[in-house]
Amino acid sequence: MKIIKVSSFAGASEAIPTVGNFGGSYYFDTSFAYLEQIVARDNTFIITDTNVFESNQQLFKAWQTIILPAGETHKQQATVNFIIDELIARNADRTSFIVGVGGGVVTDITGFAASIYMRGVKFAFVPTTILSMVDAAIGGKNGVDVGMYKNLVGLIKQPEFLLFDYSLLKTLPHPEWINGFAEVIKHACIKDAELFALLEQESIENFQADIGKLANLIERNVQIKTTVVVNDEFEMSDRKLLNFGHTLGHAIENLYLLPHGHAVSIGMIAACAISESTNNFSVSDTNKIKALLKKYHLPTQYEYDKQKIWAVLKMDKKRVSNSMNFILLNSIGEAIIQTIDMNELENLIH
Ligand code: GLY
């Protein structure tokens, strides 16, 4: 991996690994306008959504832009078909380049559509939310939901580059900041106890007020996720740890249409409770995680219908035959993959 760091901030990105043949370049702290130095404007198609387009209209003026309806409910095959129809209508060919500008829904759909159009054209992302900067745009998993089943159809293909323009966060609504911090806290819980301690000292408001602090936080999280993906792109082992809080989280998110970060937050606390009963994870550490999630305005419990949740969980991609890999904690900063029998899991959920 080649890292191009165009950043005025001393971030952790220097340490992003450069091993393997994974992925492309990261342009940190780079203006969106720099895009025209990287790709040919006349053969590039930008895919974004109505929210990002309306907040940043001047950015897109000189670009060919395909605008999607905003929201997770549009992360469906019908939207991919719409993109493909638009690419055909605009004479996109195999040499065309596609750039997804937006949050996780936009980047996931863009990566998927680009990977299947004419059997694959090159693509890149400009993430515009905290969640997509620290998580969704990184890792190459791209796809769509099928009805209630999240990311059931998709593939793993890495973008050519990611461009991080932190000024795009200025128009990010507050609930989206909260959403993104659920993944930041997840990274701290599974991999980085020091980051956990840092987050305990800080707050969303502090990061919003100090762009340098925010840049360092984002780059540290990019490093965590990238390191995991570089070492296990196809999720044979360590990459599974990134699913901490996501098994139950995805089921709750889809059933109750909760924001992703809220659902993951609830899922992380449920996973902590399971960790307490199966791994001697300490109650005081669960309480610390709960307090941190609350500090970042995230919910830690939800009254869900256990029968309905169980019906969705049974269809989770992580189920293999009669067991499922569940991510639990040994301690804050250290997660493990535990295979749990479906009958035992059903008891734990109930
Ligand atoms: N697109 C998110 C990931 O690859 O994990």
Tab-separated table of C-alpha atoms in Angstrom, residues 42-342:
chain	number	residue	atom	x	y	z
A	42	ASP	CA	-13.780	14.192	-18.300
A	43	ASN	CA	-13.785	10.440	-17.765
A	44	THR	CA	-14.773	10.389	-14.089
A	45	PHE	CA	-18.250	9.964	-12.652
A	46	ILE	CA	-18.993	11.105	-9.146
A	47	ILE	CA	-21.668	9.246	-7.242
A	48	THR	CA	-23.154	11.016	-4.252
A	49	ASP	CA	-26.505	11.397	-2.524
A	50	THR	CA	-29.039	14.208	-2.299
A	51	ASN	CA	-27.863	15.297	1.181
A	52	VAL	CA	-24.176	15.600	0.290
A	53	PHE	CA	-24.996	17.196	-3.047
A	54	GLU	CA	-27.244	19.844	-1.529
A	55	SER	CA	-24.699	20.758	1.179
A	56	ASN	CA	-21.781	21.003	-1.254
A	57	GLN	CA	-23.228	21.965	-4.639
A	58	GLN	CA	-20.279	24.164	-5.616
A	59	LEU	CA	-17.862	21.238	-5.264
A	60	PHE	CA	-19.624	19.202	-7.902
A	61	LYS	CA	-20.132	21.931	-10.505
A	62	ALA	CA	-17.431	20.823	-12.912
A	63	TRP	CA	-17.988	17.088	-12.471
A	64	GLN	CA	-20.343	14.548	-14.059
A	65	THR	CA	-22.459	13.567	-11.075
A	66	ILE	CA	-24.939	10.802	-10.406
A	67	ILE	CA	-27.128	11.636	-7.412
A	68	LEU	CA	-28.753	8.890	-5.355
A	69	PRO	CA	-31.645	9.204	-2.919
A	70	ALA	CA	-30.162	9.457	0.587
A	71	GLY	CA	-30.576	6.825	3.279
A	72	GLU	CA	-29.982	3.200	4.219
A	73	THR	CA	-33.388	2.192	2.787
A	74	HIS	CA	-31.955	2.891	-0.680
A	75	LYS	CA	-28.987	0.578	-0.164
A	76	GLN	CA	-30.694	-1.946	-2.404
A	77	GLN	CA	-30.149	-3.542	-5.799
A	78	ALA	CA	-32.628	-1.088	-7.393
A	79	THR	CA	-30.176	1.757	-6.676
A	80	VAL	CA	-27.329	-0.216	-8.251
A	81	ASN	CA	-29.503	-0.725	-11.350
A	82	PHE	CA	-30.150	3.032	-11.434
A	83	ILE	CA	-26.395	3.736	-11.363
A	84	ILE	CA	-25.742	1.219	-14.127
A	85	ASP	CA	-28.481	2.747	-16.297
A	86	GLU	CA	-26.956	6.196	-15.740
A	87	LEU	CA	-23.445	4.973	-16.604
A	88	ILE	CA	-24.759	3.414	-19.827
A	89	ALA	CA	-26.685	6.596	-20.717
A	90	ARG	CA	-23.531	8.683	-20.161
A	91	ASN	CA	-21.322	6.356	-22.236
A	92	ALA	CA	-19.122	5.258	-19.346
A	93	ASP	CA	-16.657	2.620	-20.553
A	94	ARG	CA	-14.013	0.352	-19.025
A	95	THR	CA	-11.553	3.220	-18.748
A	96	SER	CA	-13.982	5.403	-16.812
A	97	PHE	CA	-13.276	6.150	-13.155
A	98	ILE	CA	-15.927	6.317	-10.442
A	99	VAL	CA	-15.653	8.284	-7.194
A	100	GLY	CA	-18.150	7.762	-4.374
A	101	VAL	CA	-18.539	10.922	-2.283
A	102	GLY	CA	-20.582	10.393	0.859
A	103	GLY	CA	-21.236	8.242	3.874
A	104	GLY	CA	-21.167	4.478	4.148
A	105	VAL	CA	-24.279	3.887	2.063
A	106	VAL	CA	-22.862	5.840	-0.876
A	107	THR	CA	-19.400	4.272	-0.671
A	108	ASP	CA	-20.764	0.717	-0.313
A	109	ILE	CA	-23.111	1.088	-3.295
A	110	THR	CA	-20.514	2.912	-5.397
A	111	GLY	CA	-17.851	0.260	-4.789
A	112	PHE	CA	-20.316	-2.487	-5.677
A	113	ALA	CA	-21.703	-0.827	-8.829
A	114	ALA	CA	-18.191	0.066	-10.054
A	115	SER	CA	-16.973	-3.489	-9.397
A	116	ILE	CA	-19.662	-5.077	-11.548
A	117	TYR	CA	-20.098	-2.469	-14.311
A	118	MET	CA	-18.413	-3.931	-17.409
A	119	ARG	CA	-16.928	-6.529	-15.006
A	120	GLY	CA	-15.261	-3.778	-13.036
A	121	VAL	CA	-13.994	-0.233	-13.438
A	122	LYS	CA	-11.639	1.594	-11.103
A	123	PHE	CA	-13.129	3.497	-8.197
A	124	ALA	CA	-12.196	5.622	-5.177
A	125	PHE	CA	-13.936	7.268	-2.242
A	126	VAL	CA	-14.194	10.679	-0.628
A	127	PRO	CA	-15.833	9.847	2.739
A	128	THR	CA	-17.933	12.711	4.138
A	129	THR	CA	-18.976	11.368	7.555
A	130	ILE	CA	-17.004	10.346	10.644
A	131	LEU	CA	-18.384	6.837	10.220
A	132	SER	CA	-17.242	6.508	6.629
A	133	MET	CA	-13.844	8.134	7.336
A	134	VAL	CA	-12.964	5.769	10.175
A	135	ASP	CA	-14.753	2.651	8.985
A	136	ALA	CA	-17.129	2.281	6.041
A	137	ALA	CA	-14.857	3.591	3.280
A	138	ILE	CA	-11.964	1.397	4.424
A	139	GLY	CA	-11.656	-2.293	3.775
A	140	GLY	CA	-13.162	-2.970	0.365
A	141	LYS	CA	-16.398	-4.664	1.467
A	142	ASN	CA	-18.994	-3.212	-0.859
A	143	GLY	CA	-22.563	-4.274	-1.428
A	144	VAL	CA	-26.243	-3.802	-0.754
A	145	ASP	CA	-28.879	-4.989	1.696
A	146	VAL	CA	-31.554	-7.458	0.623
A	147	GLY	CA	-34.785	-6.536	2.387
A	148	MET	CA	-33.954	-6.789	6.056
A	149	TYR	CA	-30.643	-8.610	5.590
A	150	LYS	CA	-27.740	-6.162	5.734
A	151	ASN	CA	-24.942	-6.408	3.177
A	152	LEU	CA	-26.207	-9.819	2.055
A	153	VAL	CA	-25.042	-9.243	-1.529
A	154	GLY	CA	-21.639	-7.788	-2.323
A	155	LEU	CA	-17.938	-8.357	-2.807
A	156	ILE	CA	-14.540	-7.328	-1.505
A	157	LYS	CA	-12.619	-5.020	-3.804
A	158	GLN	CA	-10.323	-2.215	-2.712
A	159	PRO	CA	-10.672	1.407	-3.872
A	160	GLU	CA	-7.771	3.007	-5.725
A	161	PHE	CA	-7.558	5.778	-3.151
A	162	LEU	CA	-9.318	7.577	-0.330
A	163	LEU	CA	-9.292	11.349	-0.086
A	164	PHE	CA	-9.985	12.857	3.352
A	165	ASP	CA	-11.227	16.445	3.267
A	166	TYR	CA	-12.017	17.255	6.911
A	167	SER	CA	-13.814	20.464	5.928
A	168	LEU	CA	-16.669	18.305	4.588
A	169	LEU	CA	-17.501	17.489	8.219
A	170	LYS	CA	-18.556	21.104	8.827
A	171	THR	CA	-22.039	20.378	7.496
A	172	LEU	CA	-22.327	16.943	9.104
A	173	PRO	CA	-25.447	16.871	11.305
A	174	HIS	CA	-24.771	16.200	15.005
A	175	PRO	CA	-26.539	12.783	15.020
A	176	GLU	CA	-24.056	11.654	12.377
A	177	TRP	CA	-21.109	12.619	14.605
A	178	ILE	CA	-22.626	10.439	17.318
A	179	ASN	CA	-23.060	7.556	14.854
A	180	GLY	CA	-19.430	7.722	13.812
A	181	PHE	CA	-18.115	7.680	17.367
A	182	ALA	CA	-19.708	4.269	17.942
A	183	GLU	CA	-17.143	2.818	15.513
A	184	VAL	CA	-14.332	4.847	17.085
A	185	ILE	CA	-15.257	3.416	20.513
A	186	LYS	CA	-15.492	-0.061	18.944
A	187	HIS	CA	-11.907	0.272	17.649
A	188	ALA	CA	-10.758	1.304	21.121
A	189	CYS	CA	-12.562	-1.646	22.760
A	190	ILE	CA	-11.129	-4.295	20.450
A	191	LYS	CA	-7.623	-2.966	19.732
A	192	ASP	CA	-6.491	0.134	21.548
A	193	ALA	CA	-6.822	0.617	25.325
A	194	GLU	CA	-4.858	3.891	25.055
A	195	LEU	CA	-7.395	5.251	22.592
A	196	PHE	CA	-10.125	4.223	25.063
A	197	ALA	CA	-8.414	6.268	27.789
A	198	LEU	CA	-8.025	9.225	25.407
A	199	LEU	CA	-11.719	9.097	24.533
A	200	GLU	CA	-12.573	9.093	28.247
A	201	GLN	CA	-10.702	12.413	28.577
A	202	GLU	CA	-12.286	13.977	25.460
A	203	SER	CA	-15.772	14.547	24.039
A	204	ILE	CA	-17.398	14.985	20.634
A	205	GLU	CA	-17.514	18.728	21.305
A	206	ASN	CA	-13.729	18.834	21.927
A	207	PHE	CA	-13.037	17.049	18.652
A	208	GLN	CA	-15.428	19.372	16.798
A	209	ALA	CA	-13.633	22.402	18.216
A	210	ASP	CA	-10.100	21.271	17.345
A	211	ILE	CA	-9.486	20.145	13.762
A	212	GLY	CA	-5.955	18.955	14.565
A	213	LYS	CA	-7.233	16.725	17.366
A	214	LEU	CA	-9.942	15.423	15.050
A	215	ALA	CA	-7.469	14.728	12.233
A	216	ASN	CA	-5.255	12.738	14.607
A	217	LEU	CA	-8.252	10.768	15.852
A	218	ILE	CA	-9.438	9.941	12.336
A	219	GLU	CA	-5.961	8.962	11.175
A	220	ARG	CA	-5.419	6.767	14.261
A	221	ASN	CA	-8.695	4.961	13.503
A	222	VAL	CA	-7.822	4.620	9.812
A	223	GLN	CA	-4.583	3.010	10.980
A	224	ILE	CA	-6.402	0.543	13.249
A	225	LYS	CA	-8.854	-0.552	10.585
A	226	THR	CA	-6.293	-0.649	7.787
A	227	THR	CA	-3.859	-2.735	9.830
A	228	VAL	CA	-6.582	-5.294	10.505
A	229	VAL	CA	-7.664	-5.390	6.851
A	230	VAL	CA	-4.121	-5.563	5.472
A	231	ASN	CA	-3.454	-8.618	7.597
A	232	ASP	CA	-6.739	-10.372	6.838
A	233	GLU	CA	-8.496	-8.868	3.826
A	234	PHE	CA	-10.922	-11.780	3.352
A	235	GLU	CA	-11.937	-12.097	7.006
A	236	MET	CA	-10.430	-15.472	7.786
A	237	SER	CA	-9.362	-14.431	11.300
A	238	ASP	CA	-8.505	-11.037	12.833
A	239	ARG	CA	-10.846	-9.023	10.606
A	240	LYS	CA	-13.786	-10.736	12.310
A	241	LEU	CA	-12.933	-8.675	15.425
A	242	LEU	CA	-14.299	-5.597	13.636
A	243	ASN	CA	-17.737	-7.204	13.988
A	244	PHE	CA	-17.747	-6.494	17.732
A	245	GLY	CA	-21.261	-5.276	18.547
A	246	HIS	CA	-22.389	-5.776	14.967
A	247	THR	CA	-24.072	-9.190	15.062
A	248	LEU	CA	-26.875	-8.161	17.365
A	249	GLY	CA	-26.412	-4.546	16.211
A	250	HIS	CA	-27.249	-5.285	12.579
A	251	ALA	CA	-30.321	-7.293	13.574
A	252	ILE	CA	-31.625	-4.441	15.761
A	253	GLU	CA	-30.728	-1.812	13.165
A	254	ASN	CA	-32.702	-3.521	10.436
A	255	LEU	CA	-35.662	-4.556	12.504
A	256	TYR	CA	-36.157	-1.225	14.263
A	257	LEU	CA	-34.521	1.110	11.717
A	258	LEU	CA	-32.154	2.492	14.371
A	259	PRO	CA	-29.119	4.543	13.296
A	260	HIS	CA	-26.134	2.232	12.736
A	261	GLY	CA	-24.071	3.701	15.596
A	262	HIS	CA	-26.942	3.359	18.072
A	263	ALA	CA	-27.518	-0.264	17.102
A	264	VAL	CA	-23.787	-1.080	17.355
A	265	SER	CA	-23.607	0.630	20.733
A	266	ILE	CA	-26.465	-1.535	22.057
A	267	GLY	CA	-24.843	-4.578	20.420
A	268	MET	CA	-21.480	-3.844	22.098
A	269	ILE	CA	-23.051	-3.777	25.562
A	270	ALA	CA	-24.909	-7.040	24.820
A	271	ALA	CA	-21.558	-8.549	23.730
A	272	CYS	CA	-19.972	-7.272	26.974
A	273	ALA	CA	-22.706	-9.026	28.968
A	274	ILE	CA	-22.006	-12.285	27.098
A	275	SER	CA	-18.262	-11.721	27.663
A	276	GLU	CA	-18.922	-11.450	31.392
A	277	SER	CA	-20.689	-14.820	31.495
A	278	THR	CA	-18.326	-16.729	29.183
A	279	ASN	CA	-14.933	-14.957	29.433
A	280	ASN	CA	-14.657	-13.464	32.900
A	281	PHE	CA	-14.811	-9.994	31.402
A	282	SER	CA	-15.180	-7.693	34.386
A	283	VAL	CA	-18.428	-5.967	35.234
A	284	SER	CA	-16.451	-2.799	35.980
A	285	ASP	CA	-15.066	-2.799	32.407
A	286	THR	CA	-18.603	-3.205	31.035
A	287	ASN	CA	-19.574	-0.211	33.172
A	288	LYS	CA	-16.618	1.797	31.824
A	289	ILE	CA	-17.700	1.048	28.228
A	290	LYS	CA	-21.298	1.941	29.080
A	291	ALA	CA	-20.164	5.252	30.582
A	292	LEU	CA	-18.027	6.061	27.539
A	293	LEU	CA	-20.876	5.280	25.122
A	294	LYS	CA	-23.201	7.491	27.185
A	295	LYS	CA	-20.598	10.285	27.177
A	296	TYR	CA	-20.671	10.171	23.379
A	297	HIS	CA	-24.496	10.298	23.457
A	298	LEU	CA	-25.004	6.662	22.452
A	299	PRO	CA	-27.724	4.362	23.844
A	300	THR	CA	-26.671	1.236	25.736
A	301	GLN	CA	-29.962	-0.665	25.963
A	302	TYR	CA	-33.110	-1.241	23.952
A	303	GLU	CA	-36.311	-3.187	24.501
A	304	TYR	CA	-36.275	-5.446	21.475
A	305	ASP	CA	-38.505	-8.388	20.588
A	306	LYS	CA	-36.203	-11.335	21.249
A	307	GLN	CA	-38.104	-13.761	18.987
A	308	LYS	CA	-37.905	-11.377	16.035
A	309	ILE	CA	-34.237	-10.607	16.673
A	310	TRP	CA	-33.456	-14.301	16.861
A	311	ALA	CA	-35.174	-14.895	13.487
A	312	VAL	CA	-32.859	-12.289	11.898
A	313	LEU	CA	-29.731	-13.492	13.733
A	314	LYS	CA	-30.226	-17.009	12.397
A	315	MET	CA	-29.731	-15.640	8.875
A	316	ASP	CA	-26.542	-13.721	9.751
A	317	LYS	CA	-23.666	-14.291	7.285
A	318	LYS	CA	-21.470	-15.255	10.226
A	319	ARG	CA	-23.556	-18.350	11.019
A	320	VAL	CA	-21.914	-21.534	9.813
A	321	SER	CA	-24.137	-24.574	10.167
A	322	ASN	CA	-25.121	-24.709	13.852
A	323	SER	CA	-22.727	-22.178	15.311
A	324	MET	CA	-21.716	-18.570	14.941
A	325	ASN	CA	-18.523	-16.623	15.468
A	326	PHE	CA	-19.247	-14.006	18.092
A	327	ILE	CA	-16.811	-11.274	19.075
A	328	LEU	CA	-16.236	-10.967	22.805
A	329	LEU	CA	-13.832	-9.037	25.012
A	330	ASN	CA	-11.132	-10.389	27.313
A	331	SER	CA	-10.347	-6.865	28.445
A	332	ILE	CA	-10.711	-3.327	27.079
A	333	GLY	CA	-8.406	-3.273	24.038
A	334	GLU	CA	-8.368	-7.053	23.585
A	335	ALA	CA	-11.122	-8.885	21.698
A	336	ILE	CA	-11.429	-12.547	20.765
A	337	ILE	CA	-13.415	-14.602	18.295
A	338	GLN	CA	-15.561	-17.165	20.052
A	339	THR	CA	-17.544	-19.864	18.302
A	340	ILE	CA	-20.888	-20.137	20.043
A	341	ASP	CA	-23.345	-22.943	19.426
A	342	MET	CA	-26.648	-21.566	18.072
